[in-house]
Short mmCIF file of C-alpha atoms in Angstrom, two decimals:
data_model
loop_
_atom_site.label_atom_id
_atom_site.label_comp_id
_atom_site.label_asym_id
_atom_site.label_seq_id
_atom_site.Cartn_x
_atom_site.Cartn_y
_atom_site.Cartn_z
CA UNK A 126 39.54 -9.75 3.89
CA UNK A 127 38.75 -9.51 0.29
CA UNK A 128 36.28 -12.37 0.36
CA UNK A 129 34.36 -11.15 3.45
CA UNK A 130 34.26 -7.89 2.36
CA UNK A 131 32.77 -8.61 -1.14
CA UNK A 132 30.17 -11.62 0.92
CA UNK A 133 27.15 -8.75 1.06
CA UNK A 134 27.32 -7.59 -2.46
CA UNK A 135 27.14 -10.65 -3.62
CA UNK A 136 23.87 -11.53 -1.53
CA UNK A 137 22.72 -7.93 -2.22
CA UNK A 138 23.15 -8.33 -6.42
CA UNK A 139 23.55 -12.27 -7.21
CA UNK A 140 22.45 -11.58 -10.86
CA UNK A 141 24.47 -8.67 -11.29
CA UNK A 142 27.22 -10.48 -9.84
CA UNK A 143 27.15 -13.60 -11.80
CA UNK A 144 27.07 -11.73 -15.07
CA UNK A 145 23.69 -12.45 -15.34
CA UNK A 146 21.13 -9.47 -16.75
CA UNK A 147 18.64 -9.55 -15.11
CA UNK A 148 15.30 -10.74 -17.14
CA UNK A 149 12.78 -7.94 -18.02
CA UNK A 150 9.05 -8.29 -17.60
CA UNK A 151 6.09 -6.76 -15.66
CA UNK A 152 5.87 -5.64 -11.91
CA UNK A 153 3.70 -5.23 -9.16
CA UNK A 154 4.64 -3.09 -6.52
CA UNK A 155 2.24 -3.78 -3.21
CA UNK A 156 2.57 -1.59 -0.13
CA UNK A 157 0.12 -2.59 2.97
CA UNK A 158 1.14 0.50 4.82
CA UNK A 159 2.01 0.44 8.37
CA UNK A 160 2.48 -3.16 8.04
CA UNK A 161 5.38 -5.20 10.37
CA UNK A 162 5.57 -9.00 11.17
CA UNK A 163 3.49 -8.50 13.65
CA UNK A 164 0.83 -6.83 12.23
CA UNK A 165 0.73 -9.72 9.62
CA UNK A 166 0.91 -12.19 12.58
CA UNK A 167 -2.12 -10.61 13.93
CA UNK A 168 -3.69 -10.92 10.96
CA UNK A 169 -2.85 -14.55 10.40
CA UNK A 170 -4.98 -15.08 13.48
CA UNK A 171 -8.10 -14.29 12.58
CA UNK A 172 -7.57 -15.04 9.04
CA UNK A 173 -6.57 -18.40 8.53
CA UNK A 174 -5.61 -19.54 12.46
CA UNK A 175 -2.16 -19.41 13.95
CA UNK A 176 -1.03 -22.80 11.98
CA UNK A 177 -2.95 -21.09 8.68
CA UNK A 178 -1.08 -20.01 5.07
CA UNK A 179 -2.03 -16.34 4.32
CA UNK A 180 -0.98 -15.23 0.44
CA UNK A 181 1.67 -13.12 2.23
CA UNK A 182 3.09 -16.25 3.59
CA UNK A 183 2.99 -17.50 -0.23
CA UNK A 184 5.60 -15.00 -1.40
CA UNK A 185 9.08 -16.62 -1.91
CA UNK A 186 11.58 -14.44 -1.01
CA UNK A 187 12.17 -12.18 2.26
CA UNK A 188 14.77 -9.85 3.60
CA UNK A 189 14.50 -7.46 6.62
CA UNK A 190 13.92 -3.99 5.79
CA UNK A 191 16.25 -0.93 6.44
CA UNK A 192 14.09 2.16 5.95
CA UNK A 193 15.74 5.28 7.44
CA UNK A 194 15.83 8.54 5.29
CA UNK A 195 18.39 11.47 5.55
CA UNK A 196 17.62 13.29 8.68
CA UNK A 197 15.42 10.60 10.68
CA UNK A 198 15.86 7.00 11.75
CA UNK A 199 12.41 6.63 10.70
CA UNK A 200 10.34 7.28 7.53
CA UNK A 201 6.86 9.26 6.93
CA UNK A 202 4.87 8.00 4.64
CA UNK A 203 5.67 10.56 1.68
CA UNK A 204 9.47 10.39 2.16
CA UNK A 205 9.15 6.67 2.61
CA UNK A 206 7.59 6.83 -0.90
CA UNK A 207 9.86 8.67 -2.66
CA UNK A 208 13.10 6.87 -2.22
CA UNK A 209 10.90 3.52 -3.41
CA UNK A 210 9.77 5.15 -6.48
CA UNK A 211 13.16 7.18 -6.92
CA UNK A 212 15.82 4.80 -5.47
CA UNK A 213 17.22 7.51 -3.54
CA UNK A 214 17.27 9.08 0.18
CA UNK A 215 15.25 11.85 0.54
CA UNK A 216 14.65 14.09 3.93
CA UNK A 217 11.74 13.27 6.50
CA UNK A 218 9.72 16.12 4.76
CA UNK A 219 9.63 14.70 0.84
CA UNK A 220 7.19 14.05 -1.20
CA UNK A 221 8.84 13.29 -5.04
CA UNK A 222 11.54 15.67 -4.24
CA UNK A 223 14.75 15.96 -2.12
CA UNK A 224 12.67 18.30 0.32
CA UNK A 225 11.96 21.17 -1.86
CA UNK A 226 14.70 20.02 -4.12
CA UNK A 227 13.91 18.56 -7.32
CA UNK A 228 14.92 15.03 -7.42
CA UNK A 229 17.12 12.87 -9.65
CA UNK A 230 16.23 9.26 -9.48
CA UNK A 231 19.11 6.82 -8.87
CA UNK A 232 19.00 6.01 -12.59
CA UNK A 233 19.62 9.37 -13.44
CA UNK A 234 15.63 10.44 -14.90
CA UNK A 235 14.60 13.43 -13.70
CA UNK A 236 11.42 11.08 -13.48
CA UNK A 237 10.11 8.48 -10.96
CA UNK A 238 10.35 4.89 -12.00
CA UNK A 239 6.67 4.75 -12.96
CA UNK A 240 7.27 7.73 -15.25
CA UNK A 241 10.00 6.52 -16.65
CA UNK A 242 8.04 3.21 -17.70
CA UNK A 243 5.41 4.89 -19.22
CA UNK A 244 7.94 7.20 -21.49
CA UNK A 245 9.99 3.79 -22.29
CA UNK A 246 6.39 2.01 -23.19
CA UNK A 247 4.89 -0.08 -20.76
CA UNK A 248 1.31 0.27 -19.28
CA UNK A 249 1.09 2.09 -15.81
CA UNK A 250 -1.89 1.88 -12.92
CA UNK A 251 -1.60 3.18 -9.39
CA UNK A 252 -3.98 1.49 -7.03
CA UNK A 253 -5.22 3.07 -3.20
CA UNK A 254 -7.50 2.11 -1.08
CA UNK A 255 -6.95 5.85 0.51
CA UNK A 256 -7.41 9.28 -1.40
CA UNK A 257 -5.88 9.68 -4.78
CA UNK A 258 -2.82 11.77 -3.45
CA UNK A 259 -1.96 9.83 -0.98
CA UNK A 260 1.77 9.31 -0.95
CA UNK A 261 2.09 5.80 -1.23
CA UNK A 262 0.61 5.76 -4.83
CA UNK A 263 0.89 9.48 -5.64
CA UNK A 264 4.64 10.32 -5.36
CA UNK A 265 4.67 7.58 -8.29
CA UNK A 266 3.33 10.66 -10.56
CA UNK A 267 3.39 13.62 -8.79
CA UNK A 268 5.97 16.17 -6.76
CA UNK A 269 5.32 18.53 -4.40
CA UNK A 270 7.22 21.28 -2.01
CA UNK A 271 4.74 20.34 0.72
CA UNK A 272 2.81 16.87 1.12
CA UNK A 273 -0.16 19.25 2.12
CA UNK A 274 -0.44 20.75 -1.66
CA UNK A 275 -3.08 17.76 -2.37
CA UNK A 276 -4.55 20.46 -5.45
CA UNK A 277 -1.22 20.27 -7.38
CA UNK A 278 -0.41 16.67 -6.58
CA UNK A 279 -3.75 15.78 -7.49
CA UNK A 280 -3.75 17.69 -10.73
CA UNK A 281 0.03 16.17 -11.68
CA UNK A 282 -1.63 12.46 -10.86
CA UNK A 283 -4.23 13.16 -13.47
CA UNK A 284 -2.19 14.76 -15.93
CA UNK A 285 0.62 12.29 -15.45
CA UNK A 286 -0.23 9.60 -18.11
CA UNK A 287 -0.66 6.86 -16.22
CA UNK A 288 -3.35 4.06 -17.58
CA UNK A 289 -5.10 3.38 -14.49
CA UNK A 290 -6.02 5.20 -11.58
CA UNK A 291 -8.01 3.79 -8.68
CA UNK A 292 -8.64 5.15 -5.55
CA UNK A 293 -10.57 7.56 -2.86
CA UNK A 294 -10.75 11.51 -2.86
CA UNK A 295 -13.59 13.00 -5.46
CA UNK A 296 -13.19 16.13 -3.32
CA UNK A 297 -9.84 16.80 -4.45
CA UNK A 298 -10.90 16.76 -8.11
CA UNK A 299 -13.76 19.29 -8.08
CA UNK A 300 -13.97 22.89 -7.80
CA UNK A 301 -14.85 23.98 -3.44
CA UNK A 302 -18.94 23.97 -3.58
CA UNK A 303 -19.45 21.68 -6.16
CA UNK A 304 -21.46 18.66 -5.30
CA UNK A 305 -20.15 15.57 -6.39
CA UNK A 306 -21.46 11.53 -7.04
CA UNK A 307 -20.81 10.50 -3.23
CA UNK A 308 -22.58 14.07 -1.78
CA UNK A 309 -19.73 16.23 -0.55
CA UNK A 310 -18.97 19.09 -1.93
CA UNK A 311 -15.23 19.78 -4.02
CA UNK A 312 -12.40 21.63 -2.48
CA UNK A 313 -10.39 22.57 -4.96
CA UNK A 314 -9.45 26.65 -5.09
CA UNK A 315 -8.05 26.87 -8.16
CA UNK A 316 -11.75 26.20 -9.90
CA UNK A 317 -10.65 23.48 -11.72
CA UNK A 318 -12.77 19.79 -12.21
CA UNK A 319 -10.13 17.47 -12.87
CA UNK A 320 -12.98 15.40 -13.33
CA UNK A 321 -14.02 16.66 -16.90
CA UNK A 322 -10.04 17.13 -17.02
CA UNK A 323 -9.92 13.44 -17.03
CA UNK A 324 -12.34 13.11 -19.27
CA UNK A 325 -10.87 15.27 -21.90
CA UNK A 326 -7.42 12.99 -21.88
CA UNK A 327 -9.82 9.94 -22.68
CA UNK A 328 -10.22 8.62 -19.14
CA UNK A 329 -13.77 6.64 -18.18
CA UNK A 330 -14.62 7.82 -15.07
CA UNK A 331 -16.27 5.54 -12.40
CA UNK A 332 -17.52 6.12 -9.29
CA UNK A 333 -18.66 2.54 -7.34
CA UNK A 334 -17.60 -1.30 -7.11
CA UNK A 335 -20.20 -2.35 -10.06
CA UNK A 336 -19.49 0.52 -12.39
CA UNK A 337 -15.72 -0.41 -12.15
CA UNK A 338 -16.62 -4.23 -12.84
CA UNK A 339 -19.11 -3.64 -15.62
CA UNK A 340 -15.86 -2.06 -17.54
CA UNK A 341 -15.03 -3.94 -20.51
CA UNK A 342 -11.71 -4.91 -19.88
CA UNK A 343 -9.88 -3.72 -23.30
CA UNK A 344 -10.78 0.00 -21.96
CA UNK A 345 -7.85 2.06 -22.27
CA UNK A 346 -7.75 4.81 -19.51
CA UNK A 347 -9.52 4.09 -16.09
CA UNK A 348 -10.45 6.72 -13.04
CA UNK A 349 -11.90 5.24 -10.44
CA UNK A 350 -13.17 7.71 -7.56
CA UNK A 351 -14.79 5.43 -5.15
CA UNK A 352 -14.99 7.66 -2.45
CA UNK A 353 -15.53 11.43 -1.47
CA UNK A 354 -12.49 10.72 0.75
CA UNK A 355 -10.66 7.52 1.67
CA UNK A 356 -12.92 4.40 0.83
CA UNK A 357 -12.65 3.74 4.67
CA UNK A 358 -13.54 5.55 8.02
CA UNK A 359 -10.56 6.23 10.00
CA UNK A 360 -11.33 6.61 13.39
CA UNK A 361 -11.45 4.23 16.65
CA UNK A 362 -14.05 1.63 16.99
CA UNK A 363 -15.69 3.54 19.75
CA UNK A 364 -16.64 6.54 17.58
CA UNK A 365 -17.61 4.62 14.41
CA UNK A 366 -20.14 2.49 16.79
CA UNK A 367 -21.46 5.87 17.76
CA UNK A 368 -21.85 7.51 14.34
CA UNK A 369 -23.02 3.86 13.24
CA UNK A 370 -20.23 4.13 10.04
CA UNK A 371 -18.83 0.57 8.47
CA UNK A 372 -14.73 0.00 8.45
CA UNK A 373 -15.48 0.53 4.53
CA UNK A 374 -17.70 2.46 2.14
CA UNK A 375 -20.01 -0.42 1.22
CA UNK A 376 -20.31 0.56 -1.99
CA UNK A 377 -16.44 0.90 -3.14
CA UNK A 378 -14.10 -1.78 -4.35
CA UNK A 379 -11.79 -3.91 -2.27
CA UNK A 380 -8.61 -3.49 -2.35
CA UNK A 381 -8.14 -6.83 -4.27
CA UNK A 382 -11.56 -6.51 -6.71
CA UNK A 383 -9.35 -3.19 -7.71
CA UNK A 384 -6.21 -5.06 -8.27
CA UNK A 385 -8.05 -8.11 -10.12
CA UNK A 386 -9.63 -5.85 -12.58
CA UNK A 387 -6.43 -3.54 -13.41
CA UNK A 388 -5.01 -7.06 -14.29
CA UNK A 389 -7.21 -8.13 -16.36
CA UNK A 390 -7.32 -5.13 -17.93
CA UNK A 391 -3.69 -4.80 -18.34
CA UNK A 392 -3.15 -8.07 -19.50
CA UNK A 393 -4.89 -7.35 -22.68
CA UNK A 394 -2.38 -5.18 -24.14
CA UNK A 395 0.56 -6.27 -25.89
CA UNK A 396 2.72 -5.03 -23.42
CA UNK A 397 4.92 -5.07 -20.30
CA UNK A 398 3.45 -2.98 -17.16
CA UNK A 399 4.06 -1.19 -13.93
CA UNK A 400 1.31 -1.11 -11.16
CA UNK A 401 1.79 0.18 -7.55
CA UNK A 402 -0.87 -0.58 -5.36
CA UNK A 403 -1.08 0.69 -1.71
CA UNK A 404 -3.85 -1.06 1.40
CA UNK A 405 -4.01 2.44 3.57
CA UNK A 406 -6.30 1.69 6.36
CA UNK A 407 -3.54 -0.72 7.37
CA UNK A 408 -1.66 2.90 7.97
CA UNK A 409 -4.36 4.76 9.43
CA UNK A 410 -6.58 2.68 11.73
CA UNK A 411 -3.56 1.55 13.32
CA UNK A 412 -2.47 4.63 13.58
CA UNK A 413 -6.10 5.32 15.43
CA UNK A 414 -5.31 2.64 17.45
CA UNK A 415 -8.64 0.60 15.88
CA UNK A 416 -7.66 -3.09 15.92
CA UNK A 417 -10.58 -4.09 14.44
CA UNK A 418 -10.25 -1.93 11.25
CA UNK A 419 -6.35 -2.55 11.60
CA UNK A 420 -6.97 -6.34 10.74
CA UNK A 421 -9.56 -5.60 8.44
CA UNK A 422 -7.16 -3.84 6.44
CA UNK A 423 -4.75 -6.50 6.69
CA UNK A 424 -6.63 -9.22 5.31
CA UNK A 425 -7.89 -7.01 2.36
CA UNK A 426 -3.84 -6.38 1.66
CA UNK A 427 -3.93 -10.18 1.66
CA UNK A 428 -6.24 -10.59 -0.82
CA UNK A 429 -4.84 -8.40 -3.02
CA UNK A 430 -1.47 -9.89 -3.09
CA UNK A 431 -3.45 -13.58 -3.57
CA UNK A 432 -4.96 -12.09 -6.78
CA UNK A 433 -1.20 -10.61 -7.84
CA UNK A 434 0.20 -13.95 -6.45
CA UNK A 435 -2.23 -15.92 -8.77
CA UNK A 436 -1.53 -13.41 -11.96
CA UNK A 437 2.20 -13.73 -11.55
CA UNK A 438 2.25 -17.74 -10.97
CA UNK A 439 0.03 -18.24 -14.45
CA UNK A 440 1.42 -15.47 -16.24
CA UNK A 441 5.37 -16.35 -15.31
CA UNK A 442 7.12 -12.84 -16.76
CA UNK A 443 5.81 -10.96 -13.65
CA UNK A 444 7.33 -9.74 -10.43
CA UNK A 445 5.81 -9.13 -6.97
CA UNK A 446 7.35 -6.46 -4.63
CA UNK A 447 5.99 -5.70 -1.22
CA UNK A 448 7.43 -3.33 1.88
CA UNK A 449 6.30 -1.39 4.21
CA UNK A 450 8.23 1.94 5.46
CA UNK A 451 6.78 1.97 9.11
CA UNK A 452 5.58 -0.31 11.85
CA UNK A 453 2.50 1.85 12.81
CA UNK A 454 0.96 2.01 15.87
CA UNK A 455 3.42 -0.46 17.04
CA UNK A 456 1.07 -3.10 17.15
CA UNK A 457 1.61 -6.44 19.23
CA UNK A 458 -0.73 -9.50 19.99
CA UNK A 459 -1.31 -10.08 23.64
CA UNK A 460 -2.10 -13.72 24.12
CA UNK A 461 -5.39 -14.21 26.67
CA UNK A 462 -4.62 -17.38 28.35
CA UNK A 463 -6.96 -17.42 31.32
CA UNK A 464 -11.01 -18.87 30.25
CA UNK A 465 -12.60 -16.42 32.40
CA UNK A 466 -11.69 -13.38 30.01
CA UNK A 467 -12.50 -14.91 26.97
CA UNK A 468 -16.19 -13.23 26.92
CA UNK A 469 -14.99 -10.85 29.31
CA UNK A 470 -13.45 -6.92 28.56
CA UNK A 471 -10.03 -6.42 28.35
CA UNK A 472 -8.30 -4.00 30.60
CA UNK A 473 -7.78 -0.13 29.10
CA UNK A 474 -4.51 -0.46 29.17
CA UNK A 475 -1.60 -3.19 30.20
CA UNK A 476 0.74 -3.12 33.23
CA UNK A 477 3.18 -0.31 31.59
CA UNK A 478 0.21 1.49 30.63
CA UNK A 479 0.16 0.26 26.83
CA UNK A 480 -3.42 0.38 25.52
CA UNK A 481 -4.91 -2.90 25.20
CA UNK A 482 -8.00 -3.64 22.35
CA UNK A 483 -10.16 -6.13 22.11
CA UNK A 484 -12.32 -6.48 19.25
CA UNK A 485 -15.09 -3.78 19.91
CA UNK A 486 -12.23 -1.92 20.83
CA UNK A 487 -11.47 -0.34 24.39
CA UNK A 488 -12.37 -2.40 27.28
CA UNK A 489 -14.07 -5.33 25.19
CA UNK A 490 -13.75 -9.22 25.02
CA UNK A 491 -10.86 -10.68 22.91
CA UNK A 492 -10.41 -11.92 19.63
CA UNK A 493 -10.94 -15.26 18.88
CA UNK A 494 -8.42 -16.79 16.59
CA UNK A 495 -9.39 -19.30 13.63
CA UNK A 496 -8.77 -22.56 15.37
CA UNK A 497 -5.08 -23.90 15.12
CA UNK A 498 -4.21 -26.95 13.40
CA UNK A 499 -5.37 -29.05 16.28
CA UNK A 500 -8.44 -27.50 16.13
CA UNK A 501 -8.23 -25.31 19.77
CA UNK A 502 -9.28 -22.09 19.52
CA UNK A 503 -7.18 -19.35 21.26
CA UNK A 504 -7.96 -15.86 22.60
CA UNK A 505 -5.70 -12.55 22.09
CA UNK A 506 -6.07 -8.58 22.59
CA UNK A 507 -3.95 -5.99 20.82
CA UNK A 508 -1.60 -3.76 22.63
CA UNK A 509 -0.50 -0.73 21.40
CA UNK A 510 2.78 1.63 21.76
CA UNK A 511 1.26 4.51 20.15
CA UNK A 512 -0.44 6.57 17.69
CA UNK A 513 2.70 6.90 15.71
CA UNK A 514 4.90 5.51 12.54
CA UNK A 515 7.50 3.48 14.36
CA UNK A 516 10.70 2.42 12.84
CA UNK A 517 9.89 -0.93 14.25
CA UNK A 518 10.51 -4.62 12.77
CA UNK A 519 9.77 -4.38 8.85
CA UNK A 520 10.18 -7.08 5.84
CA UNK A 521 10.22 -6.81 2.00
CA UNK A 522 9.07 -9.46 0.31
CA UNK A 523 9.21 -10.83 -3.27
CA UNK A 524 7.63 -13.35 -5.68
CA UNK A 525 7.82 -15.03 -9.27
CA UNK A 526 10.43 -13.02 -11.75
CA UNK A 527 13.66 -12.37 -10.19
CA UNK A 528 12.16 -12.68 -6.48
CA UNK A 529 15.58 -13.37 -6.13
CA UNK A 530 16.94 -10.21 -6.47
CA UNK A 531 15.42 -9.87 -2.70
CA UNK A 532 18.19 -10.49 -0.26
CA UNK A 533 18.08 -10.95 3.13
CA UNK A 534 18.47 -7.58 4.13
CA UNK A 535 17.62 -4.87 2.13
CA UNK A 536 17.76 -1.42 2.06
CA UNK A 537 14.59 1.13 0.94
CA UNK A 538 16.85 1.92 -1.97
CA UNK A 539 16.92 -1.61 -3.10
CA UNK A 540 13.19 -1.44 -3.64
CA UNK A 541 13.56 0.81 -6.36
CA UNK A 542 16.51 -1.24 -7.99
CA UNK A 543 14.67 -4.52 -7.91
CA UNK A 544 12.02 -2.85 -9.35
CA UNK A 545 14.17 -1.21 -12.11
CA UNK A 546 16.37 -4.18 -12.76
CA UNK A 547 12.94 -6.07 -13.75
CA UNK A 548 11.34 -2.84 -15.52
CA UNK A 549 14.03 -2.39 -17.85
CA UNK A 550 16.52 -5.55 -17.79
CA UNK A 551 19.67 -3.94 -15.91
CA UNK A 552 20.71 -3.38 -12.09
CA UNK A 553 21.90 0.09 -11.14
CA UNK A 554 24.82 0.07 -8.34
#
């Protein structure tokens, strides 16, 4: 009984058990929002084919995800958040607090683990492809009674420290009527520009894709404010045809030319780092039911994680961390066997009623798949279950230093204390 009851610590800690510290060095923490196995699968598809290698594929380790919070079976985005950047469970309702609670991590800082890296020395950047305060990033630097406060949150992100800051949402930094670089005007009532805020701490402030490139990389303090509001258009395929808007502002960074260039210009300090980098449209079209800007989102998570996969493999004292805390939408592929749909449209909805897209969206052919390794090419629509965050079928997945502190199943806590145990060189129980 002894043995069999001490089996899942064991696979939960097998450093901590073995006596073994674990080794400190840099990590990357990667969320793709919304993102399941089968949301990856779908991805796969029309990324590389059904026999294909996506860089999520590449990652080493995996363990199925547990990823309820106090009062709910399943996470929102905000609470989800907080226990990953404090290590402990939180209500539905948090965002980097305990509801309106402050919140002690699971290390004992009053402080999220990002925070605490930055007061113990080590280079920070938060990454989103969404506004600046959206949770996945922001609960990293910022607490809030109400996820709705964006004002505050945004003001704490700015004022929090951290290195580098890339993202959406100009119109939470500027003063309501103020005219800013991408035409809308500020909404900010508290007459503050965090903008020149920024500025004033030392922060070079960028607006597009080529301004953020052009950067020489020793710069010390980055903002990046590539959009008025997210850097993508979340709404279904049918009404972005209409308004004739892109998946993505055209002239804002991917996901992954954001990542590469915090790398590079983290890796010319003399130091150890902590970046958290979040794909939202993966979140938000699904959420809108778009399949199109669903999978577009997926493959730019992809190729972010290729260019952390590719830092990490050369650079050997870095760790790679990704989860989701949702399955949204509750996407699933729905194979089109039968020739004379393939240039046909799909049904609006399946034989339970589930919503069915194709790739123009409702009632539209199917996608075509990257051929397989045989070289046939196969057809498939996506059904839907909702408009909501499911608790669904999630993974967590780890690569390069102590990937192997991922075990088979793990618990949202145990995102924080892999990421710890690599910050700072020691595994909290």
């Amino acid at each position: 009984m002894v043995l069999v009851a001490a089996l899942p610590v064991l696979l939960l800690v097998p450093g901590a058990v073995c006596g073994q510290a674990p080794t400190p060095g840099s990590a990357i923490f990667i969320h793709a929002d919304g993102a399941g196995p089968a949301h990856w699968g779908a991805a796969r598809l029309l990324t590389v084919g059904p026999d294909g290698v996506m860089a999520w594929d590449r990652l080493e380790r995996v363990g199925v995800y547990r990823g309820h919070v106090t009062n709910s079976l399943g996470a929102s985005s905000h609470a989800g958040a907080t226990v990953h950047a404090y290590g402990v469970k939180v209500p539905y309702d948090s965002y980097g607090m305990a509801g309106r609670a402050p919140l002690t991590a699971r290390s004992g800082s009053p402080h999220s683990i990002l925070m605490e890296a930055r007061e113990a020395g080590l280079a920070t950047a938060l990454i989103n492809s969404g506004h600046i305060a959206e949770p996945g990033t922001g609960v990293f630097a910022a607490s809030a009674p109400s996820r709705s406060d964006v004002g505050a949150i945004t003001r704490q992100i700015i004022e929090s420290g951290t290195d580098i800051i890339l993202a959406g949402g100009e119109v939470l930094m500027l003063p309501a009527g103020a005219r800013g670089f991408h035409g809308y005007r500020g909404m900010r009532r508290d007459g503050v520009d965090l903008i020149d805020r920024a500025r004033e701490l030392g922060y070079r402030v960028v607006f597009t894709r080529d301004q953020l490139l052009e950067l020489p990389d020793t710069t010390s303090k980055v903002l990046g404010l590539f959009a008025a509001s997210h850097t993508f258009y979340d709404r279904p395929e049918e009404l972005l045809d209409e308004l004739a808007l892109p998946l993505y502002v055209e002239s804002a960074p991917t996901l992954a030319e954001m990542t590469g260039k915090a790398l590079r210009m983290l890796a010319t300090r003399d130091r150890r780092f902590f970046m958290v980098v979040e794909e939202e449209g993966s979140d938000n079209f699904a959420n809108h039911n778009n399949a199109r800007g669903t999978l577009a989102a997926l493959a730019r998570a992809d190729s972010a994680i290729a260019v952390a996969v590719d830092f990490a493999d050369r650079d050997g004292r870095t760790l790679i961390l990704t989860a989701a805390d949702s399955d949204a939408g509750g996407l699933q592929v729905l194979p089109i066997r039968d020739p004379r749909r393939f240039d046909r449209p799909l049904p609006p909805t399946g034989l339970v009623g589930a919503p069915i897209d194709g790739r123009g969206g409702t009632e539209t052919p199917p996608f075509t798949a990257v051929p397989d390794a045989s070289g046939e090419v196969l057809h498939f629509g996506i059904a839907w279950a909702g408009q909501a965050d499911f608790l669904g079928g999630i993974v967590a997945r780890a690569h390069g230093l102590n990937a192997e502190l991922l075990s088979a199943t793990v618990d949202n806590t145990d995102i924080y204390r892999i990421l710890y145990a690599t910050l700072f060189g020691r595994w909290l129980d």
